[in-house]
XYZ file of C-alpha atoms in Angstrom:
285
model
C -8.481 -33.235 30.748
C -6.518 -33.332 33.723
C -5.762 -31.502 37.475
C -4.466 -28.320 36.160
C -6.681 -26.877 33.639
C -8.312 -24.564 34.479
C -12.615 -23.270 33.334
C -12.330 -19.831 32.117
C -15.069 -17.607 31.313
C -15.906 -14.807 28.613
C -17.932 -11.671 29.111
C -19.891 -10.335 26.304
C -21.472 -6.869 26.770
C -22.395 -3.651 24.834
C -20.720 -1.045 27.085
C -22.151 2.122 26.967
C -21.658 5.786 28.183
C -22.788 4.791 31.733
C -19.622 3.862 33.471
C -22.066 2.629 36.610
C -24.476 0.800 34.799
C -21.593 -0.490 32.999
C -19.931 -1.986 35.968
C -23.172 -3.731 37.566
C -23.920 -4.873 33.877
C -20.305 -6.419 33.778
C -20.309 -7.123 37.422
C -23.686 -9.340 37.250
C -22.044 -11.210 33.897
C -18.951 -12.063 36.037
C -20.825 -13.763 39.110
C -23.254 -15.843 36.772
C -19.639 -17.131 35.506
C -18.369 -17.608 38.658
C -22.065 -19.496 39.349
C -20.946 -21.410 36.409
C -17.651 -22.395 37.389
C -15.612 -20.848 36.089
C -12.479 -19.595 37.644
C -10.116 -17.085 35.591
C -13.411 -14.788 33.552
C -12.415 -12.086 31.519
C -13.907 -9.631 30.103
C -13.604 -6.480 26.625
C -11.802 -3.947 26.001
C -13.771 -0.567 27.158
C -14.912 -3.004 29.688
C -17.460 0.687 31.686
C -16.805 3.222 29.164
C -16.949 2.919 25.491
C -17.017 6.478 24.182
C -16.155 7.938 20.782
C -16.349 11.856 21.939
C -13.810 14.089 23.464
C -15.729 15.696 25.415
C -17.939 12.937 26.807
C -14.279 11.456 27.292
C -12.647 13.720 28.957
C -16.093 13.971 31.604
C -15.794 10.738 32.743
C -12.104 9.440 32.720
C -10.693 8.911 35.727
C -7.400 8.173 36.895
C -6.375 4.933 37.868
C -6.910 5.759 42.067
C -10.164 7.825 41.332
C -11.586 5.043 38.656
C -14.437 3.415 40.167
C -13.848 0.420 38.257
C -10.087 -0.247 39.204
C -11.812 -0.400 43.118
C -15.350 -2.215 42.132
C -14.191 -4.566 40.540
C -11.109 -5.012 42.592
C -13.781 -5.721 45.708
C -16.150 -8.605 42.651
C -12.572 -10.652 41.934
C -12.184 -10.581 45.967
C -16.045 -11.331 46.707
C -15.787 -14.451 43.338
C -12.490 -15.558 45.291
C -11.635 -15.799 41.023
C -9.331 -14.354 38.628
C -10.253 -11.550 36.928
C -9.310 -10.001 33.359
C -11.183 -6.480 33.679
C -10.043 -6.317 29.715
C -9.799 -3.107 29.728
C -10.661 0.603 30.915
C -10.251 4.273 29.432
C -7.382 5.430 32.460
C -6.792 9.535 32.381
C -2.966 10.328 32.574
C -1.160 13.378 33.934
C -0.334 14.698 30.912
C -3.723 15.299 29.619
C -4.746 11.631 27.638
C -5.419 8.053 28.184
C -4.607 4.879 28.295
C -6.432 1.756 27.109
C -5.180 -0.252 30.277
C -5.883 -4.002 31.028
C -6.482 -5.473 34.669
C -5.560 -8.572 35.861
C -7.510 -9.181 39.766
C -6.225 -11.677 41.520
C -8.404 -13.666 43.596
C -7.747 -11.095 46.611
C -8.397 -8.098 44.943
C -4.715 -7.619 44.292
C -3.985 -6.173 41.197
C -1.459 -8.773 39.476
C -0.513 -7.108 36.219
C -1.876 -4.085 34.169
C -1.205 -3.509 30.167
C -1.281 -0.640 27.696
C -2.577 -1.287 24.696
C 0.634 -0.811 21.874
C -0.370 -0.857 18.891
C -3.273 1.846 18.354
C -6.546 1.639 16.275
C -5.938 4.156 13.720
C -7.759 3.260 10.942
C -9.768 4.138 7.597
C -12.569 1.826 6.793
C -14.843 2.849 4.352
C -18.053 3.934 4.298
C -16.618 7.320 5.719
C -15.962 5.476 9.646
C -12.699 5.688 11.126
C -10.465 5.651 13.956
C -7.750 7.318 15.069
C -6.860 5.987 18.555
C -3.288 7.933 19.384
C -5.164 11.025 19.267
C -6.252 10.273 21.766
C -4.724 7.120 23.583
C -1.165 6.887 24.757
C 0.759 3.711 23.431
C 1.349 1.420 25.540
C 5.767 0.674 25.611
C 6.519 -3.201 26.521
C 4.733 -6.282 26.723
C 3.013 -7.880 30.423
C 3.408 -11.581 31.487
C 1.477 -12.793 34.573
C 1.438 -15.909 36.864
C -1.603 -17.830 36.983
C -0.860 -20.872 38.554
C -2.223 -22.937 36.146
C 0.031 -21.635 33.142
C 0.761 -17.361 32.537
C -0.299 -15.864 31.143
C -0.118 -12.990 28.402
C -2.153 -9.686 27.503
C -2.670 -7.858 24.960
C -5.565 -5.749 23.792
C -8.091 -6.295 20.566
C -5.780 -4.249 17.720
C -2.607 -6.158 19.432
C -4.035 -8.799 17.385
C -2.719 -7.707 13.844
C 0.983 -7.623 14.936
C 1.909 -11.999 15.937
C 5.882 -10.200 16.575
C 4.527 -9.637 19.735
C 1.721 -12.717 20.231
C 4.988 -14.850 19.935
C 7.809 -12.602 22.382
C 4.685 -13.355 25.007
C 4.429 -17.129 23.936
C 8.974 -17.549 23.637
C 8.681 -16.048 27.263
C 7.082 -18.812 28.269
C 3.207 -17.134 27.465
C 0.555 -20.360 27.192
C -2.634 -17.925 27.185
C -2.756 -15.186 25.761
C -6.051 -13.190 26.514
C -6.843 -10.297 23.306
C -9.834 -8.464 24.801
C -11.815 -6.336 22.039
C -14.661 -4.305 20.477
C -14.090 -4.856 17.096
C -15.911 -3.152 14.294
C -18.250 -5.581 12.404
C -16.695 -4.676 8.761
C -13.675 -6.365 10.469
C -15.841 -8.669 12.384
C -16.325 -10.166 9.196
C -13.104 -9.972 7.592
C -10.780 -10.985 10.251
C -11.494 -11.917 13.288
C -11.700 -15.283 13.928
C -9.075 -16.064 11.242
C -5.988 -13.405 13.062
C -7.427 -15.059 16.591
C -7.277 -18.928 15.737
C -3.476 -18.212 13.459
C -2.753 -16.682 16.441
C -3.802 -18.866 19.072
C -0.849 -21.489 15.608
C 1.437 -19.413 15.997
C 2.153 -18.899 19.527
C 1.010 -22.687 20.343
C -0.995 -21.119 23.383
C -5.536 -20.690 24.541
C -6.560 -17.523 23.205
C -8.958 -16.534 24.847
C -11.352 -13.314 23.207
C -13.643 -11.681 25.099
C -15.900 -9.295 22.655
C -18.087 -5.969 22.213
C -21.796 -7.019 20.748
C -24.390 -4.286 19.592
C -24.273 -0.822 18.727
C -23.112 0.979 21.378
C -24.901 4.391 22.481
C -21.856 6.072 21.376
C -23.059 5.181 17.460
C -19.802 2.263 17.070
C -20.639 -1.015 16.048
C -19.043 -4.127 17.435
C -18.860 -7.654 15.842
C -19.007 -9.888 19.126
C -18.786 -13.271 19.248
C -16.025 -14.218 21.743
C -13.564 -16.762 21.468
C -11.826 -19.110 23.125
C -9.442 -21.117 21.202
C -7.315 -23.874 21.559
C -3.457 -24.027 21.431
C -3.540 -26.109 17.971
C -6.496 -23.073 17.302
C -9.626 -25.060 17.725
C -12.389 -23.122 18.002
C -13.409 -23.972 21.776
C -16.625 -21.935 21.747
C -17.801 -18.755 20.708
C -20.233 -15.912 22.377
C -22.049 -14.985 18.778
C -23.298 -11.462 19.236
C -25.621 -11.945 22.031
C -24.823 -10.311 25.418
C -23.539 -12.971 28.028
C -20.717 -15.732 28.995
C -19.429 -18.250 27.378
C -17.072 -20.828 28.758
C -14.496 -23.358 28.289
C -11.906 -25.984 30.059
C -8.332 -25.033 29.036
C -6.369 -27.398 29.404
C -2.274 -26.601 29.931
C -0.945 -30.203 28.790
C -2.515 -29.031 25.296
C 0.415 -25.824 25.588
C 3.446 -28.745 25.100
C 2.033 -31.398 23.232
C 1.212 -28.251 20.612
C 4.473 -27.073 20.827
C 6.323 -30.183 20.171
C 4.095 -31.350 17.319
C 4.385 -27.351 15.609
C 8.375 -26.905 17.052
C 8.243 -23.367 15.519
C 10.265 -21.458 18.225
C 13.121 -23.623 17.812
C 14.756 -21.594 14.571
C 18.473 -23.170 12.933
C 21.034 -21.061 14.772
C 22.477 -20.738 11.464
C 19.269 -19.079 9.847
C 20.560 -14.982 9.253
C 18.172 -12.487 8.124
C 19.163 -10.798 4.885
C 21.191 -8.256 5.381
C 18.517 -5.367 3.474
C 15.531 -6.844 6.346
C 17.789 -6.284 8.776
C 18.580 -2.448 7.352
C 15.031 -2.012 7.178
C 14.124 -3.339 10.960
C 16.653 -0.708 12.765
C 15.127 2.138 10.740
C 11.603 1.384 11.104
């Protein structure tokens, strides 16, 4: 480890329908992470409300300026003096839709960065299980990166992990740590979770920090858990299993450049050209 290393913690929880209760549970876990020495803490997707009912979502969600999670987690970051990535909150928009929005709070409580999930979870999983996130949520339009004291952070959310171009773009822009807060379903979790996150870490030559929801939620959804810290070489440094709690790992930024030197995947042959058909297809897709 080097002098520039830091301790990252992932909060694993099972968010329900009561925003205040969810905030209390998560805040307690963040404090536990701080007691264990964490400098940076990340929480899962939909930290303070995991809801599938349109009516209940409408009743519970707030505009960002009024959202209790934004104010309470800002105060918590300042109280503990750490970097706090709230994986995402359901934020009401002026057009009647919602943003699946991730927040990065600095140790003084200020919002350092926010990111709206780009790739919407619109899937048919079989067995009657389906999701259409785009029906209610507005997709984001830009990648977001922020400077931490130790490395640059690239922000993503859950289903984004299936789109390697976003991770490559963030890595090429300088991000060496990538957050992937999630509420991954059980069937796809068993099939793809570990594989996809290891692949994204290897693709980007970056640490991947994926805090996850875990368990059976009040809305009926079941999530996979297994919050993961993955090294730039694809090694799993921490796995939260299925239990509610926190997992910690030491992050050594020197490993980022070392991994990228060993496998210089970003250094493409300047003479390489994509086939014309591929370029045309991409242009109209």
